[in-house]
CSV table of C-alpha atoms in Angstrom, one decimal:
chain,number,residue,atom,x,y,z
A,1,UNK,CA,81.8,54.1,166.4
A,2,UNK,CA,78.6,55.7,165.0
A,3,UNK,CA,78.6,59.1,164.1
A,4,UNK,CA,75.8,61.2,163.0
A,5,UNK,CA,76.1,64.0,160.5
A,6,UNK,CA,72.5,65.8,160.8
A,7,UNK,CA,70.6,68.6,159.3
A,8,UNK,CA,73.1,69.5,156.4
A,9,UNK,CA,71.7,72.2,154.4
A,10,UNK,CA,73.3,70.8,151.1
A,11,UNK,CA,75.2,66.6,150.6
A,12,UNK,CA,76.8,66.6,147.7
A,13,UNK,CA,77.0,63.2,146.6
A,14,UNK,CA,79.1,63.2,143.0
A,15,UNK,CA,80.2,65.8,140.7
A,16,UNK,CA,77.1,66.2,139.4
A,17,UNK,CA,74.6,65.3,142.4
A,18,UNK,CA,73.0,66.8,145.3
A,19,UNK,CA,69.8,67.2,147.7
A,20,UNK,CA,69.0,69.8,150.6
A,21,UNK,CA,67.7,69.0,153.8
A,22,UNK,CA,69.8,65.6,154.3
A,23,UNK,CA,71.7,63.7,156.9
A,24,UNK,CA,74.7,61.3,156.9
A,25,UNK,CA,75.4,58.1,159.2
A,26,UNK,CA,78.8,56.9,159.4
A,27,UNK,CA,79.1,53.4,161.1
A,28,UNK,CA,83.0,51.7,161.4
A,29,UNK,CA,84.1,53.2,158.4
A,30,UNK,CA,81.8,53.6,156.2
A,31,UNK,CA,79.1,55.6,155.0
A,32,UNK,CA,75.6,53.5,156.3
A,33,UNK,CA,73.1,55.6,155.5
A,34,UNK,CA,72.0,59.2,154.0
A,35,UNK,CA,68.9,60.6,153.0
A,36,UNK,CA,65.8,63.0,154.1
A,37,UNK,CA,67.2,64.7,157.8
A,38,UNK,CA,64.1,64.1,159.6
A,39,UNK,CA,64.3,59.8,158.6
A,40,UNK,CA,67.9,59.7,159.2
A,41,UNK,CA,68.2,61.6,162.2
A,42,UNK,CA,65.1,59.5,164.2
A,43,UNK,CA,66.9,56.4,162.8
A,44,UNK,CA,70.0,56.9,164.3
A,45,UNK,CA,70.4,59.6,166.3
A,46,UNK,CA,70.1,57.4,169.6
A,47,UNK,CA,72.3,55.3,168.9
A,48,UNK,CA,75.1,57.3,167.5
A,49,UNK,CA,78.3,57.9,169.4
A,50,UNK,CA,79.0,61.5,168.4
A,51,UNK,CA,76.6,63.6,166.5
A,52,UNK,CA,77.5,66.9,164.7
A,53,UNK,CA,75.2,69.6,163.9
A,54,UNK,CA,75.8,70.2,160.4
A,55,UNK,CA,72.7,72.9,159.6
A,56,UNK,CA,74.3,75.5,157.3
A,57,UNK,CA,76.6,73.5,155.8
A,58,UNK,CA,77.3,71.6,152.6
A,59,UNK,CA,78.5,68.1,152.9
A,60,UNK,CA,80.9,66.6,150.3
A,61,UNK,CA,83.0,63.7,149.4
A,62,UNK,CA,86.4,64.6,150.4
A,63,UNK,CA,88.6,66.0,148.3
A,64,UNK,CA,91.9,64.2,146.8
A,65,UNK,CA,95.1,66.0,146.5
A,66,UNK,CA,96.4,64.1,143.4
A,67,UNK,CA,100.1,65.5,143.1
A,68,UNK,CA,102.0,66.7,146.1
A,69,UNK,CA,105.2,67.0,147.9
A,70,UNK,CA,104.4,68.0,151.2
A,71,UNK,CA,107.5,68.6,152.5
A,72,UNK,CA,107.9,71.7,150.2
A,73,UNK,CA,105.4,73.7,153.2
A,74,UNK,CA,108.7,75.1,154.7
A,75,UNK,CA,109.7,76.4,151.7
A,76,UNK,CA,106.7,78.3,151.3
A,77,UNK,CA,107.2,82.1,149.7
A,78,UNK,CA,111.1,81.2,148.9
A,79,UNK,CA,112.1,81.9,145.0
A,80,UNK,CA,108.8,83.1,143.6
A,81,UNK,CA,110.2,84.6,141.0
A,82,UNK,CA,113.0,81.8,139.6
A,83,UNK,CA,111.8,78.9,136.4
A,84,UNK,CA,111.7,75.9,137.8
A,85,UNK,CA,114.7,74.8,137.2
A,86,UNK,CA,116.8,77.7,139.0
A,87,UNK,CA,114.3,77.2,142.1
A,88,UNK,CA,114.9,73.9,143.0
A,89,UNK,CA,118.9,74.9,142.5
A,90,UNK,CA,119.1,77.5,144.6
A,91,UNK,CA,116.2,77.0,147.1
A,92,UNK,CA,114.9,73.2,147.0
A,93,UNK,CA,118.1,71.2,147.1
A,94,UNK,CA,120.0,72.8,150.0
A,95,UNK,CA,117.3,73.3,152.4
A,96,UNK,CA,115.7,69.5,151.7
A,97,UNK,CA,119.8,68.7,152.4
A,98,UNK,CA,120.1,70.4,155.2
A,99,UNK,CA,117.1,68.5,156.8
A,100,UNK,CA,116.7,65.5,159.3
A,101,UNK,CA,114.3,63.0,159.8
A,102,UNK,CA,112.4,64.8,162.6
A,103,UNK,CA,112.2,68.1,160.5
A,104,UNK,CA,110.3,66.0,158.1
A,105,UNK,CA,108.0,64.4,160.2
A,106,UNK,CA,107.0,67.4,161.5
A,107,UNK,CA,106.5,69.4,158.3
A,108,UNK,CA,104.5,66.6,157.5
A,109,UNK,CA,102.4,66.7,160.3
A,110,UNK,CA,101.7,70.4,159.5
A,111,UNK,CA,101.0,69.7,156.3
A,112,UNK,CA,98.6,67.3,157.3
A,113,UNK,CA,96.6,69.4,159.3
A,114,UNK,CA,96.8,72.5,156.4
A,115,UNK,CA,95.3,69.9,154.4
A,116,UNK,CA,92.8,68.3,156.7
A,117,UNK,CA,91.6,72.0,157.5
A,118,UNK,CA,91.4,72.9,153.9
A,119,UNK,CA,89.0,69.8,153.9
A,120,UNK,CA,91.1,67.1,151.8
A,121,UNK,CA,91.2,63.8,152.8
A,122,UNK,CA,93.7,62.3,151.2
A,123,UNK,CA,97.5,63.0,149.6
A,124,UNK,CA,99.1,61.7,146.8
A,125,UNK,CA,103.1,62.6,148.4
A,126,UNK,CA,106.0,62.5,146.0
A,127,UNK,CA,109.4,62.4,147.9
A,128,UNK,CA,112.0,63.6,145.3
A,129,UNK,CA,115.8,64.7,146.0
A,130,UNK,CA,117.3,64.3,149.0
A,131,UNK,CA,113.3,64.1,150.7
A,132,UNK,CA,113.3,60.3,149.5
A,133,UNK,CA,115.7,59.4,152.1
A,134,UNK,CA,113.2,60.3,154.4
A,135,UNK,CA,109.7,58.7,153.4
A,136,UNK,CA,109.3,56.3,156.1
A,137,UNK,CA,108.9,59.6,158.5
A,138,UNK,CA,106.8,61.1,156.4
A,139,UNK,CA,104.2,57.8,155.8
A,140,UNK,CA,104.1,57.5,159.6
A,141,UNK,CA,103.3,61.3,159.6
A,142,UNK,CA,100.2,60.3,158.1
A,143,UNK,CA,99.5,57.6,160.0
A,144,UNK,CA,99.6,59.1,163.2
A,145,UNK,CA,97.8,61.8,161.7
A,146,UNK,CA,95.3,60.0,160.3
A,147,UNK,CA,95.1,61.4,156.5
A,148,UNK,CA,94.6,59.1,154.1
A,149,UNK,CA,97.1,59.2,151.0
A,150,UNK,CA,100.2,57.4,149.6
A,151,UNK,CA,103.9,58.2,150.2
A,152,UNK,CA,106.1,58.0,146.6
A,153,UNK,CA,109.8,57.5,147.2
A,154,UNK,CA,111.4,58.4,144.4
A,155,UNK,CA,115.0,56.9,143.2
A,156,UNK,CA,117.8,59.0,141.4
A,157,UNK,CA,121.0,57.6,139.7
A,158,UNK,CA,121.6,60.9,136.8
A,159,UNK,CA,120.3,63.8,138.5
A,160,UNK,CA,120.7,67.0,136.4
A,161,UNK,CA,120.2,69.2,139.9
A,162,UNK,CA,122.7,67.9,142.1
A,163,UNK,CA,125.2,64.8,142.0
A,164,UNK,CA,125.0,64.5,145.4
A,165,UNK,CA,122.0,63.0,145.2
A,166,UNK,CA,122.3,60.0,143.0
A,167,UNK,CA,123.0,56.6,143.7
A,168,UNK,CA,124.1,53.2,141.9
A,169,UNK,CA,121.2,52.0,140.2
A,170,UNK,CA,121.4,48.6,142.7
A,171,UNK,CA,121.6,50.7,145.9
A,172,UNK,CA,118.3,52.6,144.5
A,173,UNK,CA,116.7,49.2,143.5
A,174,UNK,CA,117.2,47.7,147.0
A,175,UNK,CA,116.4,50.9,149.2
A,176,UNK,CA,113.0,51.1,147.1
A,177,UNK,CA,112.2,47.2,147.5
A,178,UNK,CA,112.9,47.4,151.2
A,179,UNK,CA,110.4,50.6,151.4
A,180,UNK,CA,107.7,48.7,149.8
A,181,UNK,CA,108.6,45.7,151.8
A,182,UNK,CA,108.3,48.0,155.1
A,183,UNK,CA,105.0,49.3,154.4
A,184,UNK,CA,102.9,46.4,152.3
A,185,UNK,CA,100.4,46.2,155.0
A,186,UNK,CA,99.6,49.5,155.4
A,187,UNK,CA,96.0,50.3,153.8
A,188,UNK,CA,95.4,54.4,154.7
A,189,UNK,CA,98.9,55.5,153.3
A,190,UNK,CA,100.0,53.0,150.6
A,191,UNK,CA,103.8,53.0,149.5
A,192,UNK,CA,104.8,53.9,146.0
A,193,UNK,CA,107.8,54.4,144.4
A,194,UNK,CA,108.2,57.3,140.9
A,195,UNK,CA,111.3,58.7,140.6
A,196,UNK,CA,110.7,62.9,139.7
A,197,UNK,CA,111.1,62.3,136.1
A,198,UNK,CA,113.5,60.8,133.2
A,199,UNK,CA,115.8,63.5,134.1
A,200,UNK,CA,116.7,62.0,137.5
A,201,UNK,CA,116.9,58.1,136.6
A,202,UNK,CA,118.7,56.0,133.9
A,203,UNK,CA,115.9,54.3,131.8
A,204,UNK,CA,117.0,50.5,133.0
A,205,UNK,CA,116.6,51.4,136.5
A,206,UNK,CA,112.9,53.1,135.5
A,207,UNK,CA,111.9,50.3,134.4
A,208,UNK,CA,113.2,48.0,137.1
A,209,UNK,CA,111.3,50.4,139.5
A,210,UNK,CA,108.3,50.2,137.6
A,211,UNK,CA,108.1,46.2,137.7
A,212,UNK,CA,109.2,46.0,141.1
A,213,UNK,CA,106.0,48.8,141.6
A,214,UNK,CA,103.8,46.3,139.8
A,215,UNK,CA,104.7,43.5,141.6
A,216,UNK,CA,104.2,44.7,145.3
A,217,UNK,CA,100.9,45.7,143.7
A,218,UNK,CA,101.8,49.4,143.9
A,219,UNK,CA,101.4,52.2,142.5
A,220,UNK,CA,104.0,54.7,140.1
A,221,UNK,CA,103.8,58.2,140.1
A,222,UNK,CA,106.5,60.5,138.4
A,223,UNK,CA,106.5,63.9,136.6
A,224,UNK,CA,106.0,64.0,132.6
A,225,UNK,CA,106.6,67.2,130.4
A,226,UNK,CA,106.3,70.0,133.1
A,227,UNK,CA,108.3,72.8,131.1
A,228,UNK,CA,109.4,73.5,127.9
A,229,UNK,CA,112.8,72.6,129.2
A,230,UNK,CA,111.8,69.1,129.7
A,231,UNK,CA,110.5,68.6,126.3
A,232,UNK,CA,113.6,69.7,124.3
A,233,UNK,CA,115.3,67.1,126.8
A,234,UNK,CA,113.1,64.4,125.3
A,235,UNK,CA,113.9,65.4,121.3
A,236,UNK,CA,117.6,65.9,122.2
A,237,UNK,CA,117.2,61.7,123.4
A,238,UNK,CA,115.1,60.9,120.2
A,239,UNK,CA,112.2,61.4,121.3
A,240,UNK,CA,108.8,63.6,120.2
A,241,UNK,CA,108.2,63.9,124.2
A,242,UNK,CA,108.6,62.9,127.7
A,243,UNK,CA,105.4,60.6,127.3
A,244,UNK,CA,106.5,58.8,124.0
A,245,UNK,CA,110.3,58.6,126.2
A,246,UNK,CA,108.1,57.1,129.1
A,247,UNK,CA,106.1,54.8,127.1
A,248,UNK,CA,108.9,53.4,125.3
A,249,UNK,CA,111.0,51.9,128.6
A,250,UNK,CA,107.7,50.7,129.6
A,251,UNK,CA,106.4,53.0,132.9
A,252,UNK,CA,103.0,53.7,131.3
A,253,UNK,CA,100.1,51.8,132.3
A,254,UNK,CA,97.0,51.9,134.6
A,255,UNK,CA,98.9,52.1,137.9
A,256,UNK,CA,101.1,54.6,137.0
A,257,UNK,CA,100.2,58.6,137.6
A,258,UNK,CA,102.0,61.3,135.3
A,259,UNK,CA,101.7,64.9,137.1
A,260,UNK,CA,101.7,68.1,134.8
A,261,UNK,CA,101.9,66.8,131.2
A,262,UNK,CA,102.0,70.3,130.1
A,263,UNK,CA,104.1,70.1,127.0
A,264,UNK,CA,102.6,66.9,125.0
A,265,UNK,CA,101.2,66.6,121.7
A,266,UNK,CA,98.2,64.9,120.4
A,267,UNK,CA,99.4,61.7,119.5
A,268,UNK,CA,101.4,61.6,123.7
A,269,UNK,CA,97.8,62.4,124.8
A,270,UNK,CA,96.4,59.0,122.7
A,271,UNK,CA,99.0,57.2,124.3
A,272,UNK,CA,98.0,57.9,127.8
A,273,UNK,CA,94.8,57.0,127.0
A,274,UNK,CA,95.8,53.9,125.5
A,275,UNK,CA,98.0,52.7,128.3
A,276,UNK,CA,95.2,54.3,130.9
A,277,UNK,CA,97.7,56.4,132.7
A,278,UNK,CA,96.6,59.3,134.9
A,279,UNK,CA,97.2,62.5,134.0
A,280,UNK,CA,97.4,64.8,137.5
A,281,UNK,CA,96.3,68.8,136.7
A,282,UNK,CA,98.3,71.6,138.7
A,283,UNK,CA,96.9,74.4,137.4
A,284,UNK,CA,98.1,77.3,140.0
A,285,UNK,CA,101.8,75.5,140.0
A,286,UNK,CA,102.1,75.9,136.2
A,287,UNK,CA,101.3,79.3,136.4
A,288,UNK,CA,103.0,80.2,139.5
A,289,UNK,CA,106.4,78.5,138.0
A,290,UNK,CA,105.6,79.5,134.5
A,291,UNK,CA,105.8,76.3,133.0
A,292,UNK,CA,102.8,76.4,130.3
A,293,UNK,CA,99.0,75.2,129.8
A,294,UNK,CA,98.5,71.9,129.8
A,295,UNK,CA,95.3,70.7,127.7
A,296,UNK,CA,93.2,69.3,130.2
A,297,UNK,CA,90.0,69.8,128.1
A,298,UNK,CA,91.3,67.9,125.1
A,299,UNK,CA,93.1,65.1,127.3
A,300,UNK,CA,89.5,64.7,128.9
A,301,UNK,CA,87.7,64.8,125.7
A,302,UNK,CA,89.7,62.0,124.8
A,303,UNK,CA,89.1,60.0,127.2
A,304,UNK,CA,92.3,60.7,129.6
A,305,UNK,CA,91.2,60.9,133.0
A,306,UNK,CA,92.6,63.7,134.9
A,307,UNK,CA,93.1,64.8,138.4
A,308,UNK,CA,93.9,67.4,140.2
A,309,UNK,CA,96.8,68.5,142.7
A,310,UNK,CA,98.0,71.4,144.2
A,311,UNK,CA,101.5,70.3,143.8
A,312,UNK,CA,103.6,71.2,146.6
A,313,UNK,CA,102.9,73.8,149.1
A,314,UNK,CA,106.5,75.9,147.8
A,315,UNK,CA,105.6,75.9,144.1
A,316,UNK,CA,102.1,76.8,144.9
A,317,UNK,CA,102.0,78.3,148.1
A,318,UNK,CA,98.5,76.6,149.7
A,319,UNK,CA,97.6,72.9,149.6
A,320,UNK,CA,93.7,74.4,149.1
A,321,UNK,CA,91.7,72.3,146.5
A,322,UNK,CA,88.8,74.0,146.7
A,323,UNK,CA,90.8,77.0,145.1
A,324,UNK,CA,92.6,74.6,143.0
A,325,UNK,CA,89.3,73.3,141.4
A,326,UNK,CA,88.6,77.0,140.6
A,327,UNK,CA,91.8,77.5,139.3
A,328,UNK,CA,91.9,74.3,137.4
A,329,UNK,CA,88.6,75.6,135.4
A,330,UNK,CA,88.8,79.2,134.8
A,331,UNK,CA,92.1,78.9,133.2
A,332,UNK,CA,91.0,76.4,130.6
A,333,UNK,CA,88.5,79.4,129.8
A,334,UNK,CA,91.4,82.2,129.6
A,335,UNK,CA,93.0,79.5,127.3
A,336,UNK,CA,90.2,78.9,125.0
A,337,UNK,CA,88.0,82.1,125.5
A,338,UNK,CA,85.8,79.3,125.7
A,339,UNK,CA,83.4,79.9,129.2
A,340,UNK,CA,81.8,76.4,128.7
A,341,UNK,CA,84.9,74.4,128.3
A,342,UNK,CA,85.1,73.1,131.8
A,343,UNK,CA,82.3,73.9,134.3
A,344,UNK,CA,82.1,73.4,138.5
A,345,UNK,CA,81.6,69.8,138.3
A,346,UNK,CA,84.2,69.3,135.9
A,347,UNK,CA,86.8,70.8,138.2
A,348,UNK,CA,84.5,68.7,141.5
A,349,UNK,CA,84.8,65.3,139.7
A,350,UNK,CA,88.8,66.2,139.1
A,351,UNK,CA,89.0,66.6,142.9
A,352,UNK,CA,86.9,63.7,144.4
A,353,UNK,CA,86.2,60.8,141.5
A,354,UNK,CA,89.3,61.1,139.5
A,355,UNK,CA,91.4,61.2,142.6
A,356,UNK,CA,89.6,57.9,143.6
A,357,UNK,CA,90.9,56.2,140.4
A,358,UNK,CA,94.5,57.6,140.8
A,359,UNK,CA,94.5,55.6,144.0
A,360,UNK,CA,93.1,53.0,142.9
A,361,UNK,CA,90.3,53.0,145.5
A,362,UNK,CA,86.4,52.1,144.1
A,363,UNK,CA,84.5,53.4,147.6
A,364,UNK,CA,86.1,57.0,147.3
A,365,UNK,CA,84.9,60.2,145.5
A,366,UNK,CA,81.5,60.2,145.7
A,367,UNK,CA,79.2,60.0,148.6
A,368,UNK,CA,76.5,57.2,149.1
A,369,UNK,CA,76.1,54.1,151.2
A,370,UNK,CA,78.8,51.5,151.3
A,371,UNK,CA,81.6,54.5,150.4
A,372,UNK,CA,84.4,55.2,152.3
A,373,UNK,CA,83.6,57.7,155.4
A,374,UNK,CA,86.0,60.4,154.2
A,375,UNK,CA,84.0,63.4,153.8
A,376,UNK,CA,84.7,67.5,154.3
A,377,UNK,CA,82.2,70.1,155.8
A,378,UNK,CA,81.8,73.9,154.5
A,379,UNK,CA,80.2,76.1,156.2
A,380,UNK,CA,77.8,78.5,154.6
A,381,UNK,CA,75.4,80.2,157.6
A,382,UNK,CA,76.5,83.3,158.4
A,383,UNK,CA,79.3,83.1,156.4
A,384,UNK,CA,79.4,86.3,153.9
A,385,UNK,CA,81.8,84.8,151.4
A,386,UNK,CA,79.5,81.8,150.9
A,387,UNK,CA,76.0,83.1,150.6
A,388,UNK,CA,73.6,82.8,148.8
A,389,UNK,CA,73.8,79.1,147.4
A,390,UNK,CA,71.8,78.4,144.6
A,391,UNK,CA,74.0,74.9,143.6
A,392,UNK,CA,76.4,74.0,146.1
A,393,UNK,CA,78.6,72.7,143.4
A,394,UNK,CA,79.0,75.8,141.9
A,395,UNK,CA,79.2,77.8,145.0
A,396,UNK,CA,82.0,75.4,146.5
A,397,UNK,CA,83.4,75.5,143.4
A,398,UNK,CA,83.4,79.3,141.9
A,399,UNK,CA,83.5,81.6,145.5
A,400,UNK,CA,84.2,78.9,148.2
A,401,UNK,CA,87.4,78.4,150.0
A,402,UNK,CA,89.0,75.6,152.1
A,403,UNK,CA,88.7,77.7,154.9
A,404,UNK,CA,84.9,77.1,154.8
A,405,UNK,CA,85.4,73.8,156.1
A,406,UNK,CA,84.6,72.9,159.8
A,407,UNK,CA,84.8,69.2,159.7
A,408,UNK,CA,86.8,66.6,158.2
A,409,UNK,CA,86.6,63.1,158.4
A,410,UNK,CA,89.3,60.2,157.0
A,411,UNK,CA,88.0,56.5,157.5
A,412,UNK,CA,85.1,56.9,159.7
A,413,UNK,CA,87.4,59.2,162.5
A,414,UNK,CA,87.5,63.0,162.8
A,415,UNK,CA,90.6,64.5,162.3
A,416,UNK,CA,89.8,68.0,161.9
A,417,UNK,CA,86.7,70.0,164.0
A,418,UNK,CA,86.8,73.6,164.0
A,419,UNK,CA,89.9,74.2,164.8
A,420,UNK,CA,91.0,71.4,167.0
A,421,UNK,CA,92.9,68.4,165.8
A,422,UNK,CA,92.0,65.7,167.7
A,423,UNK,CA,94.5,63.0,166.9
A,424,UNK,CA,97.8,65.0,167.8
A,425,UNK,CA,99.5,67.9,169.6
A,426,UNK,CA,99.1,71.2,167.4
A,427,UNK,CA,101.5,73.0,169.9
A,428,UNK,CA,104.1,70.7,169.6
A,429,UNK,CA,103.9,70.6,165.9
A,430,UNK,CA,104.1,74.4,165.3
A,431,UNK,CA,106.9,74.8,167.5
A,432,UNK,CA,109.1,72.2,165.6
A,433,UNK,CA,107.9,73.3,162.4
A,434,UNK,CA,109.4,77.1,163.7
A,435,UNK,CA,112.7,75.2,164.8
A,436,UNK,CA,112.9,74.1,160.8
A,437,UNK,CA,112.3,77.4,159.6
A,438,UNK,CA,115.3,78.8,161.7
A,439,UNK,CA,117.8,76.2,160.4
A,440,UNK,CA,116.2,76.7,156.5
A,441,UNK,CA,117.1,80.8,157.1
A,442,UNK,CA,120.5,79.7,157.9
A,443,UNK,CA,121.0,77.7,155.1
A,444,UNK,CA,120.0,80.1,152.6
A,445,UNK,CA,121.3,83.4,154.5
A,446,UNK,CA,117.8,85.1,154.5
């Protein structure tokens, strides 16, 4: 199906690249052609299918939520003001229990459509805890949604949380393979597998998980060094950090993601880029939790590439990455007093390019023929919070909001269009969500 994107005021085509005045034609699912309004428009308006009216809008790449777990919107608000640690105790681990399959697949649908709104188009998921045992809900969430992403089930055989939730390292070994085995064919929503972190699995079974990852040609995603807590774990094991503990059972390498990597040290920042692991940001988690600055700038001067994440929507509260790319700059200037240390494109090439390459896709991030047809629209006319624009990069970036965005598209199909969601029942998914929210007051006596 043809669809014509005409008469955007701005298209942003990378992090550091832009024109006014353009147009955008989408044929299958691809981008076909952009360029000059007035060429693009005579060219293909005839023959397109659907054809938005973009005038007043900035076009973009969408963006890539690098680290999330999705299920975490129904916790939203709950113990803001526990460490991490006591948070998951008390308010994590018995409502994710007390959960079925259909809660899940509906939280994941509404988390689907917060993020589609906000204009992402894709979702790195990371099922941890008692959540794993439902990742085949969730991946079809996104299927039927139509949000690009991957689904990480994660394994547990020495959880430090709860008991309850571990396995024997065989039973964890064969429920991952059969996950993987499930969903091999699936392109949009690839399967991973990452357990939350070297707290929650013994280091043979890591490693098993990692090589089965490798061989299914998948993808590993786990959590490195997110508090201080963390870090004294790794030194009590013999070990100068979570990263040199990761590194030496062998999970570090180009397909593997490591979200937070807060507290590391030079020499764990050398070996990420050595092994070309991807570091994933979450600036407004970190701060929300109180885990610590991570050092983004010097893991990017060294050549780590990093991405960004608003890590789930409990520890953060929104799944917006426009506001995350914000957040993910200024703090690096708080940090360093340093107001050139990270600028607007820096924090746009964390959200679009460096997403690509955490999964592993060459025709995402940027926007130009032959790329992938995922794409966001942000409104600017009339709009009082977004005028004027001088750059649209740094007015996305410095006063825009997800909530600027009209139109999102994932693969060539629209899945978001002011307000309406085309490819399922909004009704039906707020009422279940509501249904959830009961049971989760319940469990914790609010």
């Amino acid at each position: 199906m043809g669809i014509l994107l005409k008469n955007a005021r701005y298209i942003i085509t990378s992090p550091t690249d832009f024109f006014e005045n353009g147009s955008v034609y989408i044929e299958g699912n691809l981008v076909k052609d952009l360029g000059p309004a007035a060429s693009i428009n005579e060219k293909y308006e005839k023959r397109s299918e659907v054809v938005k009216d973009c005038s007043g809008c900035i076009l973009t790449p969408g963006l890539i939520n690098s680290h999330n777990h999705i299920y975490e919107l129904i916790q939203r608000g709950l113990g803001k003001d526990s460490s991490m640690e006591d948070w998951l105790r008390k308010v994590i681990y018995p409502t994710c229990k007390a959960m079925d399959g259909e809660d899940y697949y509906y939280i994941a649908l509404l988390s689907c459509m917060d993020l589609a709104r906000n204009g992402s188009t894709a979702v790195i998921e990371q099922l941890t805890n008692f959540a794993r045992l439902h990742a085949d809900q969730e991946l079809q969430a996104l299927l039927d949604f139509g949000l690009r992403g991957a689904i990480t089930r994660a394994s547990s055989t020495k959880s430090v949380i709860d008991e309850g939730e571990n396995n024997s390292p065989e039973k964890e070994l064969d429920d991952a393979r059969a996950f993987l085995e499930r969903w091999k064919d699936e392109e949009l929503v690839q399967a991973w597998l990452g357990p939350a972190g070297l707290y929650s699995c013994d280091p043979d079974t890591l490693t098993e998980l990692k090589k089965m990852s490798n061989q299914y040609g998948s993808r590993f995603n786990i959590h490195l060094s997110e508090t201080k807590f963390q870090q004294e774990m790794a030194i009590k094991a013999g070990y100068e950090g979570q990263v040199k503990w990761a590194d030496a059972i062998g999970i570090l390498d180009e397909r593997t993601s490591a979200a937070h990597c807060v507290w590391i040290t030079e020499k764990e920042i050398d070996i990420l880029r050595d092994r070309k692991t991807k570091v994933v940001h979450n600036s407004t988690s970190n701060q929300i939790l109180g885990s610590g600055i991570a050092n983004i700038p010097l893991m990017r001067q060294k050549g780590v590439s990093v991405a960004i994440g608003t890590d789930g929507p409990a520890s953060n509260d929104s799944q917006d990455m426009v506001a995350e790319m914000k957040a993910s700059v200024l703090l690096h200037r708080v940090r360093t007093t340093d107001p050139r240390i990270l600028n607007s494109a820096d924090g746009f090439d964390m959200a679009t390019v460096q997403g690509a390459k955490v999964l592993g896709i060459d025709k995402l991030g940027k926007l130009k023929r032959g790329s992938i047809a995922d794409l966001a629209c942000f409104r600017t006319a009339k709009n009082p919070s977004m005028l004027p624009v001088y750059n649209p990069i740094d007015a996305l970036v410095f006063y825009g909001s997800g909530r600027d965005n009209v139109l999102t598209i994932v693969d060539g199909r629209i899945v978001y269009d002011n307000g309406v969601y085309p490819t399922i029942d909004a009704d039906t998914v707020f009422e279940a969500v509501e249904k959830t929210s009961g049971k989760i007051k319940e469990v914790l006596g609010l």
